[in-house]
PDB file of C-alpha atoms in Angstrom:
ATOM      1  CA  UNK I   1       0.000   0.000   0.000  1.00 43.00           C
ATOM      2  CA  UNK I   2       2.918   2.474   0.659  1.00 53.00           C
ATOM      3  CA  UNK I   3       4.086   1.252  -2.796  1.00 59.00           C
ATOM      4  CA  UNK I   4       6.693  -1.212  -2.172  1.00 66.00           C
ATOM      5  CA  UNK I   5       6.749  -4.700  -2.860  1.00 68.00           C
ATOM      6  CA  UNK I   6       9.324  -7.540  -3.271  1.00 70.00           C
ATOM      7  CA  UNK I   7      10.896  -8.272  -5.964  1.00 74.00           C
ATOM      8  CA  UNK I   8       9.693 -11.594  -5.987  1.00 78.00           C
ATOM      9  CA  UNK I   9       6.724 -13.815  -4.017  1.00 80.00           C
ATOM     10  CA  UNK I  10       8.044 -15.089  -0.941  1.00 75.00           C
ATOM     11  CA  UNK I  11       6.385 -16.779   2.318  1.00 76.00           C
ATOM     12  CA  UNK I  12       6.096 -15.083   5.781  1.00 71.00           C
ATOM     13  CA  UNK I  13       9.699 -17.218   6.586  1.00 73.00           C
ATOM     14  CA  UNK I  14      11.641 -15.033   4.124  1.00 71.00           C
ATOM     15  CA  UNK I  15      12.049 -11.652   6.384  1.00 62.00           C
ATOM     16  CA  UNK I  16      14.059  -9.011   5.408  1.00 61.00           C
ATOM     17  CA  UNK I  17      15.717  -7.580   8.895  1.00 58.00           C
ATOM     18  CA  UNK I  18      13.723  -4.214  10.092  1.00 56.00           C
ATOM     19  CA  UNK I  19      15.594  -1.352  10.078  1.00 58.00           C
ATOM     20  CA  UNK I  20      13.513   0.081  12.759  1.00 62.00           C
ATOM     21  CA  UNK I  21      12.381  -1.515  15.844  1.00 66.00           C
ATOM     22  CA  UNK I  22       8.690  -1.430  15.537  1.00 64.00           C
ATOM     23  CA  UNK I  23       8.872  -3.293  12.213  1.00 64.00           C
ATOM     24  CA  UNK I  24      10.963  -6.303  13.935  1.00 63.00           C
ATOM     25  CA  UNK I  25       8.478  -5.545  17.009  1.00 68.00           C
ATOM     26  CA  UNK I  26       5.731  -6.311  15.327  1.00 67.00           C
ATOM     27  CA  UNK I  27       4.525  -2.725  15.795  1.00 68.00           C
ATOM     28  CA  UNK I  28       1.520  -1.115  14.003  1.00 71.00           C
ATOM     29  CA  UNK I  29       3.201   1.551  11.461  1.00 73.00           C
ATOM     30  CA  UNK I  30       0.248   2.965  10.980  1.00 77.00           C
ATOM     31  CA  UNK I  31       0.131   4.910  14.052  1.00 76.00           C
ATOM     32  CA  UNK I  32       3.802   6.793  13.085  1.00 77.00           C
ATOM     33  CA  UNK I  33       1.963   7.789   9.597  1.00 80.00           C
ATOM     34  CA  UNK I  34      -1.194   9.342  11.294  1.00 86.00           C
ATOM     35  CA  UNK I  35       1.366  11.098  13.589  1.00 86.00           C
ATOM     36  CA  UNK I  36       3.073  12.870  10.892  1.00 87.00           C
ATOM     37  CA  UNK I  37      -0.083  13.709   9.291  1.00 90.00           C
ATOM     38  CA  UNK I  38      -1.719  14.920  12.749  1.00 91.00           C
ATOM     39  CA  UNK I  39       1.964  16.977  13.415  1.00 92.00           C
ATOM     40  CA  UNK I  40       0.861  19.184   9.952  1.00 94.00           C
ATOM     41  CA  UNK I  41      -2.542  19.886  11.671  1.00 95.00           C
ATOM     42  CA  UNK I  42      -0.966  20.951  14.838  1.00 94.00           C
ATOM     43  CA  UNK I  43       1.564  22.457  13.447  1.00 95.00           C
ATOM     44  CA  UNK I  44      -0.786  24.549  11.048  1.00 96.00           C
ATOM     45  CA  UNK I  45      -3.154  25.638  14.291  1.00 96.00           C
ATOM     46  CA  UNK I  46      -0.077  26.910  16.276  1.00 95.00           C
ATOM     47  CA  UNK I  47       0.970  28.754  13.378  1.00 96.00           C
ATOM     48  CA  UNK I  48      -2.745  30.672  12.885  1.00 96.00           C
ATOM     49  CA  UNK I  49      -2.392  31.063  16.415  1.00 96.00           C
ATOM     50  CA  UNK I  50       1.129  33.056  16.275  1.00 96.00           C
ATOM     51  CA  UNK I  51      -0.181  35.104  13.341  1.00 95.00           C
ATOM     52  CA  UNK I  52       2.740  33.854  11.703  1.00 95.00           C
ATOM     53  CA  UNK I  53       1.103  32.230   9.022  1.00 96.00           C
ATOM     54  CA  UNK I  54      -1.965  33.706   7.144  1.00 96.00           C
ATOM     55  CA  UNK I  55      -3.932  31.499   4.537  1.00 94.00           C
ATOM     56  CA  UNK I  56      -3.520  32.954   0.818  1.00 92.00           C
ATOM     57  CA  UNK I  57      -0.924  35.467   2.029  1.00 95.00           C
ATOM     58  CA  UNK I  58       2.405  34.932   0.305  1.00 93.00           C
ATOM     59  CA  UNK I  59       3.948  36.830   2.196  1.00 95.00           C
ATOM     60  CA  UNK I  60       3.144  34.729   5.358  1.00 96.00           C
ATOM     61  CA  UNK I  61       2.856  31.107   3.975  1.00 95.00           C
ATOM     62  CA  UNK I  62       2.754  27.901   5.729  1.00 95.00           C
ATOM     63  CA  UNK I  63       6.071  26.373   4.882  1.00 95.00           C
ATOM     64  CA  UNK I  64       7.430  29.809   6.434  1.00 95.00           C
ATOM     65  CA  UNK I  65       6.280  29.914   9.745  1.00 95.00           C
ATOM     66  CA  UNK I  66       7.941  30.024  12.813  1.00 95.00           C
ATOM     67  CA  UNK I  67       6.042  29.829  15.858  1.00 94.00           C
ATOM     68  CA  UNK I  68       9.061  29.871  18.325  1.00 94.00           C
ATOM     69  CA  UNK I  69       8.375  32.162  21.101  1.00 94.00           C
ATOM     70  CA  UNK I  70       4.701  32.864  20.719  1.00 95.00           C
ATOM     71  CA  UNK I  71       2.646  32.756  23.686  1.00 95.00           C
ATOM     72  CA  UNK I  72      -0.355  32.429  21.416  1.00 96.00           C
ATOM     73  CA  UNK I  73       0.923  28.919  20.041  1.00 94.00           C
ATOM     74  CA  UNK I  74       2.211  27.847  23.548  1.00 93.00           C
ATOM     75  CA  UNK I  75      -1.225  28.708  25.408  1.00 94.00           C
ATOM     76  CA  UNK I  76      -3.276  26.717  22.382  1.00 93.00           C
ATOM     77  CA  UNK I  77      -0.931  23.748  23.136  1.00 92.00           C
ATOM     78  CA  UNK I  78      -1.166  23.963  27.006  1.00 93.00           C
ATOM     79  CA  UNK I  79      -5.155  24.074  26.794  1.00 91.00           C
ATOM     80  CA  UNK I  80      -4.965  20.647  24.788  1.00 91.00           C
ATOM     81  CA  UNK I  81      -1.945  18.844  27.139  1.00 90.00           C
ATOM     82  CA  UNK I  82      -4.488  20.197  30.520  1.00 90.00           C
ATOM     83  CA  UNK I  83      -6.515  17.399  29.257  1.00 89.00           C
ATOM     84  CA  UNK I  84      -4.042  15.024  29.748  1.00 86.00           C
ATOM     85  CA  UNK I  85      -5.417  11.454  29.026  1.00 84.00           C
ATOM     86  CA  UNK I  86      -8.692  11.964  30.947  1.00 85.00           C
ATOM     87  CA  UNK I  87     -10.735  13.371  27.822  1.00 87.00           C
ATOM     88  CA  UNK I  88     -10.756  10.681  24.244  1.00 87.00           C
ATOM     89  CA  UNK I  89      -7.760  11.859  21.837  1.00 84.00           C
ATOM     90  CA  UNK I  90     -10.495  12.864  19.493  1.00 87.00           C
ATOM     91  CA  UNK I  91     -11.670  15.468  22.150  1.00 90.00           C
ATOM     92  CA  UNK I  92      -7.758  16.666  22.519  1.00 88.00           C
ATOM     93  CA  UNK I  93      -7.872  16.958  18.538  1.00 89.00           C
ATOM     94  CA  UNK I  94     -10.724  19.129  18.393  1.00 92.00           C
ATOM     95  CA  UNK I  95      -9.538  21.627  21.329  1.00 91.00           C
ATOM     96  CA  UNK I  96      -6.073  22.031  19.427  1.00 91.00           C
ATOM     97  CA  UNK I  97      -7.397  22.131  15.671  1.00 93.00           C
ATOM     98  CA  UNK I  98     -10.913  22.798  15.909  1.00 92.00           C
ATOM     99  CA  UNK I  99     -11.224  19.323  13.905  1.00 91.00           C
ATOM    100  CA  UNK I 100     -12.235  15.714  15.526  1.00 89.00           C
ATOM    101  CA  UNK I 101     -10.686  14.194  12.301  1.00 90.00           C
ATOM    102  CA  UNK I 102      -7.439  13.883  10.375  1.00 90.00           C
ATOM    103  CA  UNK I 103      -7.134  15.706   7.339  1.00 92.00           C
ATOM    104  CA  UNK I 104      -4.168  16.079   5.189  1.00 92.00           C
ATOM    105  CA  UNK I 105      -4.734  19.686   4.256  1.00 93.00           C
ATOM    106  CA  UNK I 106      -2.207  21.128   6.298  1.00 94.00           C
ATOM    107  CA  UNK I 107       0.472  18.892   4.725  1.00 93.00           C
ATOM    108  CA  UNK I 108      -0.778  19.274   1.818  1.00 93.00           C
ATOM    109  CA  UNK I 109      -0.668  23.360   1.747  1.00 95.00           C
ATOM    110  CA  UNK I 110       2.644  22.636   3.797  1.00 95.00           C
ATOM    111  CA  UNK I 111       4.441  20.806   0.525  1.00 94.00           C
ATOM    112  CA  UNK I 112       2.309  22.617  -2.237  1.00 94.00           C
ATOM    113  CA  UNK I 113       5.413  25.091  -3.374  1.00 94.00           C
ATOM    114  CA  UNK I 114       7.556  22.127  -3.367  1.00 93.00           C
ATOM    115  CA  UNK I 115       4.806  19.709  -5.210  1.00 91.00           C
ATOM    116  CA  UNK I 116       4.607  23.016  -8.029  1.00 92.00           C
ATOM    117  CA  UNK I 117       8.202  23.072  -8.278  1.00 92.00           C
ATOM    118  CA  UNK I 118       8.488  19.077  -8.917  1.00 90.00           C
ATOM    119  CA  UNK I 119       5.831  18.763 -11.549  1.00 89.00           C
ATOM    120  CA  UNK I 120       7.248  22.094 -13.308  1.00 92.00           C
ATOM    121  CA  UNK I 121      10.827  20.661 -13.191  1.00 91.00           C
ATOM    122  CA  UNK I 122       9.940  16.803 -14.110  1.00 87.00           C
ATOM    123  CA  UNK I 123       7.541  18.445 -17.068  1.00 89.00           C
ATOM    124  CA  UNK I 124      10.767  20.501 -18.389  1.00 91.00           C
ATOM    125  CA  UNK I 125      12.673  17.971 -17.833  1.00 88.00           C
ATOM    126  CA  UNK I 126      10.467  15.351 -19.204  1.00 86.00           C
ATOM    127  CA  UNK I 127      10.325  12.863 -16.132  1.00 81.00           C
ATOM    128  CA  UNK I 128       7.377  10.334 -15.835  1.00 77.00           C
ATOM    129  CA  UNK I 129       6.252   9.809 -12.016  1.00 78.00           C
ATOM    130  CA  UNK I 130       4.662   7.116 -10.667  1.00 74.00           C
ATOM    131  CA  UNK I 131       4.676   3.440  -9.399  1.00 69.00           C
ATOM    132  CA  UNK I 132       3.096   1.778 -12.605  1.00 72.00           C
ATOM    133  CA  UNK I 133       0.188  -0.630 -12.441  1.00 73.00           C
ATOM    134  CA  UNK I 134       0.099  -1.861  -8.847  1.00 69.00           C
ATOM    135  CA  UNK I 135      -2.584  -4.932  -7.744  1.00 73.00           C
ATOM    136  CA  UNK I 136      -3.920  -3.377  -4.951  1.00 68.00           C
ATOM    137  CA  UNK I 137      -6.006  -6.006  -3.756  1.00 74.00           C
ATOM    138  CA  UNK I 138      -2.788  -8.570  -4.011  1.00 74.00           C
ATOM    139  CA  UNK I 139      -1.396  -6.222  -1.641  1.00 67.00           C
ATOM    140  CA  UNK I 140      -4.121  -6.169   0.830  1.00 67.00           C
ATOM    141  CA  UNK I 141      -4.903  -9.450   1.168  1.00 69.00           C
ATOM    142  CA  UNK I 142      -1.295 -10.194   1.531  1.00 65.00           C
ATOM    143  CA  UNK I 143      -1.437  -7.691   4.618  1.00 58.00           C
ATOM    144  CA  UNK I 144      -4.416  -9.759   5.634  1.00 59.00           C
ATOM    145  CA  UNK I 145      -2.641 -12.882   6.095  1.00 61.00           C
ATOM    146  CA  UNK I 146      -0.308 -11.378   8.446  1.00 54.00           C
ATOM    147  CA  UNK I 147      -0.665 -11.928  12.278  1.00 40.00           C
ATOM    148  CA  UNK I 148      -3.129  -8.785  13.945  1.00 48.00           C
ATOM    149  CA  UNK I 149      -0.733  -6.293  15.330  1.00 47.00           C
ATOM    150  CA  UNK I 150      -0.333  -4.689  19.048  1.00 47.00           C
ATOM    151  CA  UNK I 151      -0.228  -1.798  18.481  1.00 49.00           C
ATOM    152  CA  UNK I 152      -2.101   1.254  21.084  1.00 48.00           C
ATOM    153  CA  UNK I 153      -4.241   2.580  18.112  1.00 49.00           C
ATOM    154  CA  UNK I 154      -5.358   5.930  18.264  1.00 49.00           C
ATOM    155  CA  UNK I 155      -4.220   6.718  22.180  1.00 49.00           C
ATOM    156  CA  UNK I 156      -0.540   5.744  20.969  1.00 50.00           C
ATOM    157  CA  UNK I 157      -1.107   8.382  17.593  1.00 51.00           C
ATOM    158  CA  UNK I 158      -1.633  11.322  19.832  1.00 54.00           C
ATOM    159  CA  UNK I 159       1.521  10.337  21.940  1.00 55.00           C
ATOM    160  CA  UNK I 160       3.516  10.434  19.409  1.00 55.00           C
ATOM    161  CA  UNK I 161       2.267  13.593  17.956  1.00 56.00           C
ATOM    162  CA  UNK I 162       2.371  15.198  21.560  1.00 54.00           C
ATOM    163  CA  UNK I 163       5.525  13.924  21.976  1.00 55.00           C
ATOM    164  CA  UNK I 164       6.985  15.535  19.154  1.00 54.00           C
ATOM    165  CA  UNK I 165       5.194  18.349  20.018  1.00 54.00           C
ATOM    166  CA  UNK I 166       7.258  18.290  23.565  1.00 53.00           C
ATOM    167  CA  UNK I 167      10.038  17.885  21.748  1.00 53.00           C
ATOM    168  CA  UNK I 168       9.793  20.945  19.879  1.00 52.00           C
ATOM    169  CA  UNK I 169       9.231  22.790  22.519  1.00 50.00           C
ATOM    170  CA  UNK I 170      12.362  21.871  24.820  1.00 48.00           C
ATOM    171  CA  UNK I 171      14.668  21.836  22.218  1.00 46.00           C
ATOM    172  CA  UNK I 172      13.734  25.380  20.509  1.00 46.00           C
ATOM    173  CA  UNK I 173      14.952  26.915  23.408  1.00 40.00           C
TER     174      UNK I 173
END
């Protein structure tokens, strides 16, 4: 589904060694992919907040902003981490982004100069993109067969987004 496949069909007792824990681990990957996404939503509502980003002006685009020393930003994010985990992570979603869902907007407005640039460049340049014909449904059932993961679901999505989040915070200082 993230458009990789092996070269050739193999059985479940063919492993290629995980370069990250969580694949040897057994660990959902999922929830690391919803983080990133959820990071661009947060990161987008902390930028609105600072005033350091305005939508449609170029002068104050997305990909520019810098919310580093704004109480603004840093008030919106303490409101959400008051909540700790007493309130659903849908609930903590909504209080930071005004949104109970994920949307890939705010990546998507994030990497929108870049995504103009690339399709101007490979046009010039005369590069074709793309993974060619993929089964999709080979794919999925082959990610069927494979023993339900452990992972914490949504709960362990917001931790990681809050974590980086943290992160952020102590290390821009």
């Amino acid at each position: 589904i993230q458009g990789m496949m092996p070269p050739a069909k193999r059985s479940h007792e063919q492993f290629d060694a995980g370069a990250k824990y969580h694949v040897a681990g057994d660990v959902g990957y999922v929830r690391y992919f919803t983080a990133f996404i959820y990071e661009f939503q947060f990161y987008r509502t902390m930028c609105l907040e600072s005033g350091n980003y305005v939508p449609g002006d170029p002068k104050k685009p997305l990909h520019r902003c810098n919310f580093y020393g704004s109480i603004e930003a840093g008030d919106k994010l303490r409101e959400m981490l008051q909540m700790g985990a007493s309130r659903p992570w849908m609930e903590a979603m909504e209080k930071m982004t005004g949104q109970k869902k994920m949307s890939t907007k705010a990546i998507r407005e994030y990497f929108e100069p870049l995504e103009m640039w690339l399709k101007k460049e490979n046009k010039k340049s005369g590069v074709q993109v793309g993974w060619g014909p993929v089964n999709v449904d080979a794919v999925c059932q082959q990610a069927s067969k494979k023993v339900p993961s452990t992972s914490g679901g949504p709960k362990s999505t917001l931790s990681a987004v809050l974590l980086f989040l943290i992160s952020i915070a102590i290390f821009s200082h």
